[in-house]
Coordinates of N, CA and C in Angstrom, one line a residue:
M1 N -42.3 -121.7 -45.6 CA -41.2 -120.8 -45.2 C -41.5 -119.4 -45.7
K2 N -41.9 -119.3 -46.9 CA -42.2 -117.9 -47.5 C -43.4 -117.3 -46.7
S3 N -44.4 -118.2 -46.4 CA -45.5 -117.6 -45.7 C -45.1 -117.1 -44.3
S4 N -44.2 -117.8 -43.7 CA -43.7 -117.3 -42.3 C -43.0 -116.0 -42.4
I5 N -42.2 -115.9 -43.5 CA -41.5 -114.6 -43.7 C -42.5 -113.5 -44.0
L6 N -43.5 -113.8 -44.8 CA -44.6 -112.8 -45.1 C -45.3 -112.4 -43.8
I7 N -45.6 -113.3 -43.0 CA -46.3 -113.0 -41.7 C -45.4 -112.2 -40.8
L8 N -44.1 -112.5 -40.8 CA -43.2 -111.7 -40.0 C -43.1 -110.3 -40.4
V9 N -43.0 -110.1 -41.8 CA -43.0 -108.8 -42.4 C -44.2 -108.0 -42.1
A10 N -45.4 -108.7 -42.2 CA -46.7 -108.1 -41.9 C -46.7 -107.6 -40.4
I11 N -46.3 -108.5 -39.5 CA -46.4 -108.1 -38.1 C -45.4 -106.9 -37.8
S12 N -44.2 -107.0 -38.4 CA -43.3 -105.9 -38.2 C -43.8 -104.6 -38.8
S13 N -44.4 -104.7 -39.9 CA -45.0 -103.4 -40.5 C -46.1 -102.9 -39.6
L14 N -46.9 -103.8 -39.1 CA -48.0 -103.4 -38.2 C -47.5 -102.7 -36.9
V15 N -46.4 -103.3 -36.4 CA -45.8 -102.8 -35.2 C -45.3 -101.4 -35.5
L16 N -44.6 -101.2 -36.6 CA -44.1 -99.9 -37.0 C -45.1 -98.9 -37.2
L17 N -46.2 -99.3 -37.8 CA -47.4 -98.4 -38.0 C -48.0 -98.0 -36.7
C18 N -48.0 -98.9 -35.7 CA -48.5 -98.6 -34.4 C -47.6 -97.6 -33.7
L19 N -46.3 -97.8 -33.8 CA -45.3 -97.0 -33.1 C -45.1 -95.7 -33.8
L20 N -45.4 -95.6 -35.1 CA -45.1 -94.3 -35.8 C -45.7 -93.1 -35.2
P21 N -47.0 -93.1 -34.9 CA -47.6 -91.9 -34.2 C -46.9 -91.5 -33.0
S22 N -46.5 -92.5 -32.1 CA -45.8 -92.2 -30.9 C -44.5 -91.6 -31.2
F23 N -43.8 -92.1 -32.2 CA -42.5 -91.6 -32.5 C -42.6 -90.2 -33.0
L24 N -43.6 -89.9 -33.9 CA -43.8 -88.6 -34.4 C -44.1 -87.6 -33.3
K25 N -44.9 -88.0 -32.4 CA -45.3 -87.2 -31.2 C -44.1 -86.9 -30.4
W26 N -43.2 -87.9 -30.1 CA -42.0 -87.7 -29.4 C -41.1 -86.8 -30.0
R27 N -40.9 -86.9 -31.4 CA -40.0 -86.0 -32.1 C -40.5 -84.6 -32.1
K28 N -41.8 -84.4 -32.1 CA -42.4 -83.1 -32.1 C -42.2 -82.5 -30.7
Q29 N -42.3 -83.3 -29.6 CA -42.1 -82.8 -28.3 C -40.6 -82.4 -28.1
Q30 N -39.7 -83.2 -28.7 CA -38.3 -82.9 -28.5 C -38.0 -81.6 -29.3
K31 N -38.6 -81.4 -30.4 CA -38.4 -80.1 -31.2 C -38.9 -78.9 -30.4
E32 N -40.1 -79.1 -29.8 CA -40.7 -78.0 -29.0 C -39.8 -77.7 -27.8
L33 N -39.3 -78.8 -27.1 CA -38.5 -78.6 -25.9 C -37.2 -77.9 -26.3
K34 N -36.6 -78.3 -27.4 CA -35.4 -77.6 -27.9 C -35.6 -76.1 -28.1
A35 N -36.7 -75.8 -28.8 CA -37.1 -74.4 -29.1 C -37.3 -73.6 -27.8
K36 N -37.9 -74.3 -26.9 CA -38.2 -73.6 -25.6 C -36.9 -73.3 -24.8
L37 N -36.0 -74.3 -24.8 CA -34.7 -74.1 -24.2 C -33.8 -73.0 -24.9
L38 N -33.9 -73.0 -26.2 CA -33.1 -72.0 -26.9 C -33.7 -70.6 -26.6
S39 N -35.0 -70.5 -26.6 CA -35.7 -69.2 -26.3 C -35.3 -68.8 -24.9
R40 N -35.3 -69.7 -23.9 CA -35.0 -69.3 -22.6 C -33.5 -68.9 -22.5
L41 N -32.6 -69.5 -23.2 CA -31.2 -69.1 -23.3 C -31.1 -67.7 -23.9
S42 N -31.8 -67.5 -24.9 CA -31.8 -66.2 -25.6 C -32.3 -65.1 -24.7
N43 N -33.4 -65.3 -24.0 CA -33.9 -64.3 -23.0 C -33.0 -64.1 -21.9
R44 N -32.4 -65.1 -21.3 CA -31.5 -64.9 -20.2 C -30.3 -64.1 -20.6
S45 N -29.8 -64.4 -21.8 CA -28.6 -63.7 -22.3 C -28.9 -62.3 -22.6
E46 N -30.1 -62.0 -23.1 CA -30.5 -60.6 -23.4 C -30.6 -59.8 -22.1
R47 N -31.1 -60.5 -21.1 CA -31.2 -59.8 -19.8 C -29.8 -59.6 -19.2
L48 N -28.9 -60.5 -19.4 CA -27.5 -60.4 -18.9 C -26.9 -59.2 -19.6
L49 N -27.1 -59.0 -20.9 CA -26.6 -57.9 -21.6 C -27.2 -56.6 -21.1
Y50 N -28.5 -56.6 -20.8 CA -29.2 -55.4 -20.3 C -28.6 -55.0 -18.9
S51 N -28.3 -56.0 -18.1 CA -27.7 -55.8 -16.7 C -26.3 -55.2 -16.9
L52 N -25.6 -55.7 -17.8 CA -24.2 -55.3 -18.1 C -24.2 -53.8 -18.5
E53 N -25.2 -53.4 -19.4 CA -25.2 -52.0 -19.8 C -25.7 -51.1 -18.8
M54 N -26.3 -51.6 -17.7 CA -26.8 -50.7 -16.7 C -25.8 -50.3 -15.7
I55 N -24.7 -51.0 -15.6 CA -23.6 -50.8 -14.6 C -22.5 -49.9 -15.1
S56 N -22.3 -48.9 -14.2 CA -21.2 -48.0 -14.5 C -19.8 -48.7 -14.6
D57 N -18.9 -48.2 -15.5 CA -17.6 -48.8 -15.6 C -16.8 -48.7 -14.3
R58 N -17.2 -47.8 -13.4 CA -16.5 -47.7 -12.1 C -16.7 -49.0 -11.3
Y59 N -17.8 -49.7 -11.5 CA -18.1 -50.9 -10.7 C -17.9 -52.2 -11.4
L60 N -17.6 -52.2 -12.7 CA -17.3 -53.4 -13.4 C -16.0 -53.4 -14.0
A61 N -15.1 -54.4 -13.5 CA -13.8 -54.5 -14.0 C -13.8 -54.8 -15.5
R62 N -12.8 -54.2 -16.2 CA -12.7 -54.4 -17.7 C -12.7 -55.9 -18.1
D63 N -11.9 -56.7 -17.4 CA -11.7 -58.1 -17.8 C -13.0 -58.9 -17.5
S64 N -13.8 -58.4 -16.5 CA -15.1 -59.1 -16.3 C -16.1 -58.7 -17.4
K65 N -16.0 -57.5 -17.9 CA -16.9 -57.1 -19.0 C -16.5 -57.8 -20.2
V66 N -15.2 -58.0 -20.5 CA -14.8 -58.7 -21.7 C -15.2 -60.2 -21.5
F67 N -15.1 -60.8 -20.4 CA -15.5 -62.2 -20.1 C -16.9 -62.4 -20.4
I68 N -17.8 -61.5 -19.9 CA -19.2 -61.6 -20.1 C -19.6 -61.4 -21.6
I69 N -19.0 -60.4 -22.2 CA -19.4 -60.2 -23.7 C -18.9 -61.4 -24.5
E70 N -17.7 -61.9 -24.2 CA -17.3 -63.1 -25.0 C -18.3 -64.3 -24.8
Y71 N -18.8 -64.4 -23.6 CA -19.8 -65.5 -23.4 C -21.0 -65.2 -24.2
L72 N -21.5 -64.0 -24.2 CA -22.7 -63.6 -24.9 C -22.6 -63.9 -26.4
I73 N -21.4 -63.6 -27.0 CA -21.1 -63.8 -28.4 C -21.1 -65.3 -28.7
S74 N -20.6 -66.1 -27.7 CA -20.6 -67.6 -27.9 C -22.1 -68.1 -27.9
V75 N -22.9 -67.5 -27.1 CA -24.3 -67.9 -27.0 C -25.0 -67.6 -28.4
I76 N -24.7 -66.5 -28.9 CA -25.3 -66.1 -30.2 C -24.9 -67.1 -31.3
A77 N -23.6 -67.5 -31.3 CA -23.1 -68.5 -32.2 C -23.9 -69.8 -32.1
Q78 N -24.1 -70.2 -30.9 CA -24.9 -71.4 -30.6 C -26.3 -71.3 -31.1
L79 N -27.0 -70.1 -30.9 CA -28.3 -69.9 -31.4 C -28.4 -69.9 -32.9
I80 N -27.4 -69.3 -33.5 CA -27.4 -69.3 -35.0 C -27.2 -70.7 -35.6
R81 N -26.4 -71.5 -34.9 CA -26.2 -72.9 -35.4 C -27.5 -73.7 -35.3
A82 N -28.3 -73.3 -34.3 CA -29.6 -74.0 -34.1 C -30.7 -73.4 -34.9
N83 N -30.4 -72.4 -35.8 CA -31.4 -71.7 -36.6 C -32.4 -71.0 -35.7
H84 N -32.0 -70.5 -34.6 CA -33.0 -69.8 -33.7 C -32.8 -68.3 -33.9
Q85 N -33.9 -67.6 -34.2 CA -34.0 -66.2 -34.5 C -34.6 -65.5 -33.3
S86 N -34.0 -64.4 -32.9 CA -34.5 -63.6 -31.8 C -33.9 -62.2 -31.8
N87 N -34.4 -61.3 -31.0 CA -33.9 -59.9 -30.9 C -32.4 -60.0 -30.4
F88 N -32.1 -60.9 -29.5 CA -30.8 -61.0 -29.0 C -29.8 -61.4 -30.1
V89 N -30.2 -62.3 -30.9 CA -29.3 -62.7 -32.0 C -28.9 -61.6 -32.9
S90 N -29.8 -60.7 -33.1 CA -29.5 -59.5 -34.0 C -28.5 -58.6 -33.4
K91 N -28.1 -58.7 -32.2 CA -27.1 -57.8 -31.6 C -25.7 -58.3 -31.7
Q92 N -25.5 -59.4 -32.5 CA -24.2 -60.0 -32.7 C -23.1 -58.9 -33.1
A93 N -23.4 -58.2 -34.1 CA -22.5 -57.2 -34.6 C -22.1 -56.1 -33.6
D94 N -23.1 -55.7 -32.8 CA -22.8 -54.7 -31.8 C -21.9 -55.2 -30.7
L95 N -22.2 -56.5 -30.3 CA -21.3 -57.1 -29.3 C -19.9 -57.3 -29.8
V96 N -19.7 -57.7 -31.0 CA -18.4 -57.9 -31.5 C -17.6 -56.6 -31.6
R97 N -18.3 -55.6 -32.0 CA -17.7 -54.2 -32.0 C -17.3 -53.8 -30.6
M98 N -18.3 -54.0 -29.7 CA -18.0 -53.6 -28.3 C -16.8 -54.3 -27.7
L99 N -16.7 -55.6 -28.0 CA -15.6 -56.4 -27.5 C -14.3 -56.0 -28.1
T100 N -14.3 -55.7 -29.4 CA -13.1 -55.2 -30.1 C -12.6 -53.9 -29.5
E101 N -13.5 -52.9 -29.3 CA -13.2 -51.7 -28.7 C -12.6 -51.8 -27.3
L102 N -13.2 -52.7 -26.5 CA -12.7 -53.0 -25.2 C -11.3 -53.5 -25.2
K103 N -11.1 -54.4 -26.0 CA -9.7 -55.1 -26.0 C -8.7 -54.1 -26.5
L104 N -9.1 -53.2 -27.4 CA -8.1 -52.2 -28.0 C -8.0 -50.9 -27.1
G105 N -8.9 -50.9 -26.1 CA -8.9 -49.7 -25.2 C -9.5 -48.5 -25.9
Q106 N -10.4 -48.7 -26.8 CA -11.0 -47.6 -27.6 C -12.4 -47.2 -27.0
Q107 N -12.9 -48.0 -26.1 CA -14.2 -47.7 -25.6 C -14.1 -46.6 -24.5
V108 N -14.9 -45.6 -24.6 CA -14.9 -44.5 -23.6 C -15.6 -45.0 -22.3
A109 N -14.8 -45.0 -21.2 CA -15.3 -45.5 -19.9 C -16.2 -44.4 -19.3
V110 N -17.4 -44.8 -18.8 CA -18.3 -44.0 -18.1 C -18.3 -44.4 -16.6
K111 N -17.7 -43.6 -15.8 CA -17.5 -43.9 -14.4 C -18.4 -43.2 -13.4
D112 N -19.7 -43.1 -13.8 CA -20.6 -42.4 -12.9 C -20.7 -43.2 -11.6
R113 N -21.0 -42.4 -10.5 CA -21.1 -43.0 -9.2 C -22.6 -43.0 -8.7
V114 N -22.9 -44.0 -7.9 CA -24.2 -44.1 -7.3 C -24.4 -42.9 -6.5
A115 N -25.6 -42.2 -6.6 CA -25.9 -41.0 -5.9 C -27.1 -41.1 -5.1
T116 N -28.0 -42.1 -5.3 CA -29.3 -42.2 -4.6 C -29.5 -43.7 -4.2
Q117 N -30.4 -43.9 -3.3 CA -30.7 -45.2 -2.9 C -31.3 -46.0 -4.1
E118 N -32.1 -45.3 -4.9 CA -32.7 -46.0 -6.1 C -31.6 -46.5 -7.1
Q119 N -30.6 -45.6 -7.3 CA -29.5 -46.0 -8.2 C -28.7 -47.2 -7.6
L120 N -28.6 -47.2 -6.3 CA -27.9 -48.3 -5.6 C -28.6 -49.6 -5.8
D121 N -30.0 -49.5 -5.6 CA -30.8 -50.7 -5.7 C -30.7 -51.2 -7.2
Q122 N -30.8 -50.3 -8.2 CA -30.7 -50.7 -9.6 C -29.3 -51.4 -9.9
T123 N -28.3 -50.8 -9.4 CA -26.9 -51.3 -9.6 C -26.7 -52.7 -8.9
H124 N -27.2 -52.8 -7.7 CA -27.1 -54.0 -7.0 C -27.9 -55.1 -7.7
N125 N -29.1 -54.8 -8.2 CA -29.9 -55.8 -8.9 C -29.2 -56.3 -10.1
A126 N -28.6 -55.3 -10.9 CA -27.9 -55.7 -12.1 C -26.7 -56.6 -11.8
L127 N -26.0 -56.2 -10.8 CA -24.8 -56.9 -10.4 C -25.2 -58.4 -9.9
Q128 N -26.3 -58.4 -9.2 CA -26.8 -59.7 -8.7 C -27.1 -60.7 -9.9
Y129 N -27.7 -60.1 -11.0 CA -28.0 -60.9 -12.1 C -26.7 -61.4 -12.8
L130 N -25.8 -60.5 -12.9 CA -24.5 -60.9 -13.5 C -23.8 -62.0 -12.7
L131 N -23.9 -61.9 -11.4 CA -23.3 -62.9 -10.5 C -24.0 -64.2 -10.7
Q132 N -25.3 -64.2 -10.8 CA -26.1 -65.4 -11.1 C -25.7 -66.0 -12.4
G133 N -25.6 -65.1 -13.4 CA -25.3 -65.6 -14.8 C -23.9 -66.3 -14.9
I134 N -22.9 -65.7 -14.2 CA -21.6 -66.2 -14.2 C -21.5 -67.6 -13.5
R135 N -22.2 -67.7 -12.4 CA -22.3 -68.9 -11.6 C -22.9 -70.1 -12.4
N136 N -23.8 -69.7 -13.3 CA -24.6 -70.7 -14.1 C -24.0 -71.0 -15.5
M137 N -22.8 -70.4 -15.8 CA -22.2 -70.6 -17.1 C -21.8 -72.1 -17.2
P138 N -22.2 -72.7 -18.3 CA -21.8 -74.1 -18.4 C -20.3 -74.4 -18.6
E139 N -19.9 -75.5 -18.3 CA -18.5 -75.9 -18.4 C -18.1 -75.9 -19.9
S140 N -19.1 -76.2 -20.8 CA -18.8 -76.3 -22.2 C -18.3 -74.9 -22.8
Y141 N -18.6 -73.8 -22.0 CA -18.1 -72.5 -22.5 C -16.6 -72.4 -22.2
G142 N -16.1 -73.2 -21.3 CA -14.7 -73.2 -21.1 C -14.3 -72.4 -19.9
A143 N -15.2 -72.0 -19.1 CA -14.9 -71.2 -17.9 C -14.6 -72.1 -16.7
G144 N -13.3 -72.1 -16.4 CA -12.9 -73.0 -15.2 C -13.3 -72.4 -13.9
R145 N -13.2 -73.2 -12.8 CA -13.6 -72.7 -11.5 C -12.8 -71.5 -11.1
V146 N -11.5 -71.5 -11.4 CA -10.6 -70.4 -10.9 C -11.1 -69.1 -11.6
T147 N -11.4 -69.1 -12.9 CA -11.9 -68.0 -13.6 C -13.2 -67.5 -13.1
I148 N -14.1 -68.4 -12.9 CA -15.4 -68.1 -12.4 C -15.3 -67.4 -11.0
R149 N -14.5 -68.0 -10.2 CA -14.3 -67.4 -8.8 C -13.7 -66.0 -8.9
H150 N -12.8 -65.8 -9.8 CA -12.1 -64.5 -10.0 C -13.2 -63.4 -10.3
H151 N -14.1 -63.7 -11.2 CA -15.1 -62.7 -11.6 C -16.2 -62.6 -10.5
I152 N -16.5 -63.6 -9.8 CA -17.4 -63.5 -8.7 C -16.9 -62.6 -7.6
V153 N -15.6 -62.7 -7.3 CA -15.0 -61.8 -6.3 C -15.0 -60.3 -6.8
L154 N -14.8 -60.1 -8.0 CA -14.8 -58.7 -8.6 C -16.2 -58.2 -8.6
I155 N -17.2 -59.0 -8.8 CA -18.6 -58.5 -8.8 C -19.0 -58.2 -7.4
R156 N -18.6 -59.0 -6.4 CA -18.9 -58.8 -5.0 C -18.3 -57.5 -4.6
Y157 N -17.0 -57.2 -5.0 CA -16.4 -56.0 -4.7 C -17.1 -54.8 -5.3
A158 N -17.6 -54.9 -6.5 CA -18.4 -53.9 -7.2 C -19.6 -53.6 -6.4
H159 N -20.3 -54.6 -5.8 CA -21.4 -54.4 -5.0 C -21.1 -53.6 -3.8
A160 N -19.9 -53.9 -3.1 CA -19.5 -53.1 -2.0 C -19.1 -51.7 -2.3
L161 N -18.4 -51.5 -3.5 CA -18.0 -50.2 -3.9 C -19.2 -49.3 -4.2
A162 N -20.2 -49.8 -4.7 CA -21.4 -49.0 -5.0 C -22.0 -48.5 -3.7
H163 N -22.1 -49.4 -2.7 CA -22.6 -49.1 -1.4 C -21.7 -48.1 -0.7
R164 N -20.4 -48.2 -0.9 CA -19.5 -47.3 -0.3 C -19.7 -45.9 -0.9
D165 N -19.9 -45.8 -2.2 CA -20.1 -44.5 -2.8 C -21.3 -43.7 -2.3
L166 N -22.4 -44.5 -2.1 CA -23.6 -43.8 -1.6 C -23.4 -43.4 -0.1
L167 N -22.8 -44.2 0.7 CA -22.5 -43.8 2.1 C -21.6 -42.6 2.2
V168 N -20.6 -42.5 1.4 CA -19.7 -41.4 1.4 C -20.4 -40.1 0.9
R169 N -21.3 -40.2 -0.1 CA -22.1 -39.1 -0.5 C -23.0 -38.6 0.6
Q170 N -23.6 -39.5 1.3 CA -24.5 -39.2 2.4 C -23.7 -38.5 3.5
A171 N -22.6 -39.1 3.8 CA -21.7 -38.5 4.9 C -21.3 -37.1 4.5
R172 N -21.0 -36.8 3.3 CA -20.6 -35.4 2.9 C -21.8 -34.5 3.1
Q173 N -23.0 -35.0 2.7 CA -24.2 -34.2 2.9 C -24.4 -33.9 4.4
D174 N -24.1 -34.8 5.3 CA -24.2 -34.6 6.7 C -23.2 -33.6 7.2
L175 N -22.0 -33.6 6.6 CA -21.0 -32.7 7.0 C -21.4 -31.3 6.6
D176 N -22.0 -31.2 5.4 CA -22.5 -29.9 5.0 C -23.6 -29.3 5.9
N177 N -24.3 -30.2 6.5 CA -25.4 -29.8 7.4 C -24.9 -29.8 8.9
D178 N -23.6 -29.9 9.1 CA -23.0 -29.8 10.4 C -23.4 -31.0 11.3
K179 N -23.6 -32.1 10.7 CA -24.0 -33.3 11.4 C -22.8 -34.3 11.4
K180 N -21.7 -33.9 12.1 CA -20.5 -34.7 12.0 C -20.5 -36.1 12.6
N181 N -21.3 -36.2 13.6 CA -21.4 -37.6 14.2 C -22.1 -38.5 13.3
R182 N -23.1 -38.1 12.6 CA -23.8 -38.9 11.6 C -22.9 -39.2 10.4
A183 N -22.1 -38.2 10.0 CA -21.2 -38.4 8.9 C -20.1 -39.5 9.3
L184 N -19.6 -39.4 10.6 CA -18.6 -40.3 11.0 C -19.1 -41.8 11.0
E185 N -20.4 -41.9 11.4 CA -21.0 -43.3 11.4 C -21.1 -43.8 10.0
K186 N -21.4 -43.0 9.0 CA -21.5 -43.5 7.6 C -20.1 -43.8 7.1
Y187 N -19.1 -43.0 7.4 CA -17.7 -43.2 7.0 C -17.3 -44.6 7.5
R188 N -17.6 -44.8 8.8 CA -17.1 -46.1 9.5 C -17.8 -47.3 8.9
L189 N -19.1 -47.1 8.5 CA -19.8 -48.2 7.9 C -19.3 -48.5 6.5
A190 N -18.9 -47.4 5.8 CA -18.3 -47.6 4.4 C -17.0 -48.3 4.6
L191 N -16.2 -48.0 5.6 CA -14.9 -48.6 5.8 C -15.1 -50.1 6.1
S192 N -16.1 -50.5 6.9 CA -16.3 -51.9 7.2 C -16.8 -52.7 6.0
V193 N -17.5 -52.0 5.1 CA -18.0 -52.6 3.9 C -16.8 -52.9 3.0
M194 N -15.9 -52.0 2.9 CA -14.7 -52.2 2.0 C -13.7 -53.2 2.6
E195 N -13.6 -53.2 3.9 CA -12.6 -54.1 4.5 C -12.9 -55.6 4.3
K196 N -14.2 -55.8 4.0 CA -14.6 -57.2 3.8 C -14.2 -57.7 2.4
N197 N -13.7 -56.8 1.6 CA -13.2 -57.2 0.2 C -11.8 -56.9 0.0
G198 N -11.0 -57.3 1.0 CA -9.5 -57.0 1.0 C -8.8 -57.8 0.0
S199 N -9.4 -58.8 -0.6 CA -8.7 -59.6 -1.6 C -8.5 -58.9 -2.9
V200 N -9.3 -57.9 -3.1 CA -9.2 -57.1 -4.4 C -8.2 -55.9 -4.1
S201 N -7.2 -55.8 -5.0 CA -6.1 -54.9 -4.7 C -6.6 -53.4 -4.6
S202 N -7.6 -53.0 -5.4 CA -8.0 -51.6 -5.4 C -8.8 -51.3 -4.1
S203 N -9.2 -52.3 -3.4 CA -9.9 -52.0 -2.2 C -9.0 -51.4 -1.1
K204 N -7.7 -51.7 -1.2 CA -6.8 -51.2 -0.2 C -6.7 -49.7 -0.4
R205 N -6.7 -49.2 -1.6 CA -6.7 -47.7 -1.8 C -7.9 -47.0 -1.2
E206 N -9.1 -47.7 -1.4 CA -10.3 -47.2 -0.9 C -10.3 -47.2 0.6
V207 N -9.8 -48.2 1.2 CA -9.7 -48.3 2.7 C -8.9 -47.2 3.2
V208 N -7.7 -46.9 2.6 CA -6.9 -45.8 3.1 C -7.6 -44.5 3.0
R209 N -8.3 -44.2 1.9 CA -9.0 -43.0 1.7 C -10.1 -42.8 2.8
L210 N -10.8 -43.9 3.1 CA -11.9 -43.8 4.1 C -11.3 -43.6 5.5
Q211 N -10.1 -44.2 5.7 CA -9.5 -44.0 7.0 C -9.1 -42.5 7.2
N212 N -8.6 -41.9 6.1 CA -8.2 -40.5 6.2 C -9.5 -39.6 6.4
M213 N -10.6 -40.0 5.7 CA -11.8 -39.2 5.9 C -12.3 -39.3 7.4
I214 N -12.2 -40.5 7.9 CA -12.6 -40.7 9.3 C -11.7 -39.9 10.3
Q215 N -10.5 -39.9 10.0 CA -9.5 -39.2 10.8 C -9.8 -37.7 10.8
D216 N -10.1 -37.2 9.7 CA -10.4 -35.8 9.5 C -11.6 -35.4 10.4
V217 N -12.6 -36.2 10.3 CA -13.9 -35.9 11.1 C -13.6 -36.0 12.6
E218 N -12.9 -37.1 12.9 CA -12.6 -37.3 14.4 C -11.8 -36.2 14.9
N219 N -10.8 -35.7 14.2 CA -10.0 -34.6 14.6 C -10.8 -33.4 15.0
V220 N -11.8 -33.1 14.1 CA -12.7 -31.9 14.3 C -13.6 -32.2 15.6
L221 N -14.1 -33.4 15.6 CA -15.0 -33.7 16.8 C -14.3 -33.7 18.1
F222 N -13.1 -34.3 18.1 CA -12.4 -34.4 19.4 C -11.9 -33.0 19.8
S223 N -11.5 -32.2 18.8 CA -11.1 -30.8 19.0 C -12.2 -30.0 19.7
K224 N -13.4 -30.1 19.2 CA -14.6 -29.4 19.7 C -14.9 -29.9 21.1
K225 N -14.8 -31.2 21.3 CA -15.0 -31.8 22.6 C -14.1 -31.3 23.7
S226 N -12.8 -31.2 23.3 CA -11.8 -30.7 24.2 C -12.0 -29.3 24.6
K227 N -12.4 -28.5 23.6 CA -12.7 -27.0 23.8 C -13.9 -26.9 24.8
A228 N -14.9 -27.7 24.6 CA -16.1 -27.7 25.4 C -15.7 -28.1 26.9
E229 N -14.9 -29.1 27.0 CA -14.5 -29.5 28.4 C -13.7 -28.4 29.1
L230 N -12.8 -27.7 28.3 CA -12.0 -26.6 28.9 C -12.9 -25.5 29.4
K231 N -14.0 -25.2 28.6 CA -14.9 -24.1 29.0 C -15.6 -24.5 30.3
L232 N -16.0 -25.8 30.4 CA -16.7 -26.2 31.6 C -15.8 -26.1 32.9
K233 N -14.5 -26.3 32.7 CA -13.5 -26.1 33.8 C -13.4 -24.7 34.2

């Protein structure tokens, strides 16, 4: 009986010794995979912050900015718990200060408008990354579908508003160069862009402004056309 137990113990020990290298290898792989995932999360979050900082306050609603910063702070807390160190983690204090100022209304808003195609492309790229980041936020963060949808709508509106600003700027340049027909086309295009975002309340104000701009140009054009027809008669 004792010999049987000894044999069983010996076999069990041998099996464990055989499995130990595989177990250690598996644990090392898991540790490396976790480090890789944390690094990826840190890099994505840092790029999200970079995109956030690139966008003028004119195009990003305050509550969307608060929502994204709160998410970034939660990511940093997750990275700290996992003992992951990175450049992004070191920005915790800055993000907390930024969030506090936003909530208290102490942060100075910079509402610069897109003025060139290059600026529009940069703004659109940054907004697209924010859109992607919000869509991929895990449910563990606590962001429900309604909340996610709300911020997606606001970011799409921001995308349209930036396009509108460049078109309006170009239209005014056309007016300065006495190219009223070209200006009218750009105003109409800007109007169609904004009308696609009617679910955002502030878009209604922009639509009315654009309609007035179009009306002003049409009045001048039709007035000139009428005068020209009278001369021909």
